[in-house]
Short mmCIF file of C-alpha atoms and ligand atoms in Angstrom, two decimals:
data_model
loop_
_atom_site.label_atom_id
_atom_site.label_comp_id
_atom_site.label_asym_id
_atom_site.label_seq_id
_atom_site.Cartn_x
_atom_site.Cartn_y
_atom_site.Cartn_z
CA UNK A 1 -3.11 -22.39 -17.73
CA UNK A 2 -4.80 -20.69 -14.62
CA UNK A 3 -8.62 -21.72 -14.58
CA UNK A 4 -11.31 -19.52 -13.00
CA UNK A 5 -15.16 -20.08 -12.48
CA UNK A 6 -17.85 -18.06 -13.03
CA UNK A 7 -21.05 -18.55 -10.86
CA UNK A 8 -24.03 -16.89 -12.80
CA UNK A 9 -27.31 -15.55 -11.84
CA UNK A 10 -29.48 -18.93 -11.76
CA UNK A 11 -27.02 -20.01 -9.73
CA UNK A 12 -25.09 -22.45 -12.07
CA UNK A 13 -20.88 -22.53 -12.11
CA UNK A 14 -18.82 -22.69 -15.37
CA UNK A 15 -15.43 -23.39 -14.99
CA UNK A 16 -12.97 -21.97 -17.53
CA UNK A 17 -9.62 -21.44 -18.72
CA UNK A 18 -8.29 -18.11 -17.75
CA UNK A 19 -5.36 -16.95 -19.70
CA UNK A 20 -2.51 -14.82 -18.17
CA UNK A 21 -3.07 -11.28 -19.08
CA UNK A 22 -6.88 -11.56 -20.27
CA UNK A 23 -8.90 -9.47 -18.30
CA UNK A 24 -12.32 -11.30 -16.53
CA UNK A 25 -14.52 -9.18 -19.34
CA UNK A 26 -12.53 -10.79 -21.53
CA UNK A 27 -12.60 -14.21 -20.59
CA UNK A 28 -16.16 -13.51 -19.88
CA UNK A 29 -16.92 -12.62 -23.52
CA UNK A 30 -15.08 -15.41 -24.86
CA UNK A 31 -17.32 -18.17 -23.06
CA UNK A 32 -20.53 -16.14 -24.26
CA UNK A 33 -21.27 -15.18 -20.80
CA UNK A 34 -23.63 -12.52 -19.80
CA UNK A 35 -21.39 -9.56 -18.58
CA UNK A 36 -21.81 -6.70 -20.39
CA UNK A 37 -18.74 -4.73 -20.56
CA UNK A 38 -20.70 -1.70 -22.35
CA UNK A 39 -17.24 0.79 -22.95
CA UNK A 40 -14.71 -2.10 -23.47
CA UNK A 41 -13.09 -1.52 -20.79
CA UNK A 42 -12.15 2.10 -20.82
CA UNK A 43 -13.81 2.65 -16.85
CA UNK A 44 -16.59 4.37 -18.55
CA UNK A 45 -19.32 2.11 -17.54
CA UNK A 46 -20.04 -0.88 -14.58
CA UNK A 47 -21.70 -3.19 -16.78
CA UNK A 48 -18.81 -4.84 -15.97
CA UNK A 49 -19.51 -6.06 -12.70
CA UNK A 50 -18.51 -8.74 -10.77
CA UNK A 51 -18.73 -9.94 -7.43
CA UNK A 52 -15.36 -11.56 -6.00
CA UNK A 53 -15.70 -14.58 -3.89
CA UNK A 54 -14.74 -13.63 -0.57
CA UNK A 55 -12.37 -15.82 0.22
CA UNK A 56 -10.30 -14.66 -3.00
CA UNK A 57 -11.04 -10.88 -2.88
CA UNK A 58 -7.18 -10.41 -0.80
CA UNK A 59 -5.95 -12.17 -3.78
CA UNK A 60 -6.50 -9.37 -6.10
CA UNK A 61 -4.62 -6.11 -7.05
CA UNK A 62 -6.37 -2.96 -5.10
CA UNK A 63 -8.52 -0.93 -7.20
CA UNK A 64 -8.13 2.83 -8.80
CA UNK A 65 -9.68 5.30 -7.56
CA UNK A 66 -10.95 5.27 -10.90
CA UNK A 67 -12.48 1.99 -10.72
CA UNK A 68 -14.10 2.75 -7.12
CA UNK A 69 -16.03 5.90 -8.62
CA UNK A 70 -17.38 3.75 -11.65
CA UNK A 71 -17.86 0.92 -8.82
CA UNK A 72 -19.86 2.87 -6.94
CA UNK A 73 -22.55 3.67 -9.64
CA UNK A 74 -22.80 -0.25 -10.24
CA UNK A 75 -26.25 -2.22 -9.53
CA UNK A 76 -26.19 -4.41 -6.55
CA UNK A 77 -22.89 -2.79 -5.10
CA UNK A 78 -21.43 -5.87 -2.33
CA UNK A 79 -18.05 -5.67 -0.52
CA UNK A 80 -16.25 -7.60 -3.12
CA UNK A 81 -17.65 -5.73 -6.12
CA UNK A 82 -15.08 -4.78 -8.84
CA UNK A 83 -15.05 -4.26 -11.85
CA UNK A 84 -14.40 -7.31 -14.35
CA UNK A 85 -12.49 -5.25 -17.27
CA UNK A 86 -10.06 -3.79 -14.75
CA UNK A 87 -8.66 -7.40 -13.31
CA UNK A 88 -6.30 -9.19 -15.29
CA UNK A 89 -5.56 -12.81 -14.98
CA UNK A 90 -1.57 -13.70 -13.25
CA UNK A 91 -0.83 -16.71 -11.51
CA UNK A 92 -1.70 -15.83 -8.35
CA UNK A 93 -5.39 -15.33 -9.25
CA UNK A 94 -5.54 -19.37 -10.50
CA UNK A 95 -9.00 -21.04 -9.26
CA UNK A 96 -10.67 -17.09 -8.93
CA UNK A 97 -14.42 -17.48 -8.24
CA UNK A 98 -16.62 -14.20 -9.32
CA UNK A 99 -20.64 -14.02 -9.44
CA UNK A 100 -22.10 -12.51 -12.41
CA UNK A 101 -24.45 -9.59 -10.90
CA UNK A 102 -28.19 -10.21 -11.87
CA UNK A 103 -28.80 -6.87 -13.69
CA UNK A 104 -26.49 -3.96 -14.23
CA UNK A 105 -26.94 -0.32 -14.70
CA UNK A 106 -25.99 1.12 -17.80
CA UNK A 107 -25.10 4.29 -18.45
CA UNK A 108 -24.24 4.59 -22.12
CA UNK A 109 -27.67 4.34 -23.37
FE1 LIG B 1 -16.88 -0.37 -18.86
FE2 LIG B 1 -15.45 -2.18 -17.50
S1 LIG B 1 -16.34 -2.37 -19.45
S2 LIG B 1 -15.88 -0.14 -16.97
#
């Protein structure tokens, strides 16, 4: 199974099994980490947020223009930003490395 690690806001990495076709929200989620994912993933929200390693950003599927309007709203918008609901785990995304955003803006309440 592909693995990917999650670096969070103190700093610290957890490394974690990332199963094909889960999204990063999901896998998120499932190792009680702090992303929000406020709409569940409908690209309502960017409580979602992640920030892609940079050598691994290439790696990833480009992003909707949905998912660049909702991107652009996030807190603490970087280069890599995207948005962790919209990227599902393949193969080719093995050994991903995202930061978990300190904060997020969310627009639901
Ligand atoms: Fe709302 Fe990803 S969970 S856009």
């Amino acid at each position: 199974m592909p693995k990917m690690t999650f670096i969070k806001p103190d700093g610290s990495r957890l490394e974690v099994d990332a199963p094909l076709g889960a999204t990063i929200l999901e896998i998120a989620h499932k190792n009680n980490l702090a992303l929000e994912g406020a709409c569940e993933g409908s690209l309502a929200c960017s409580t979602c947020h992640i920030i892609v390693a940079d050598e691994d950003f290439e790696r990833l599927p480009e992003a909707s223009e949905d998912e660049e309007d909702m991107l652009d709203l996030a807190y603490g918008l970087t280069a890599t930003s995207r948005l962790g609901c919209q990227i599902q785990i393949t193969e080719e995304l093995d050994e991903l490395v995202v930061t978990l955003p300190d904060g997020s803006n969310n627009m639901l309440v």
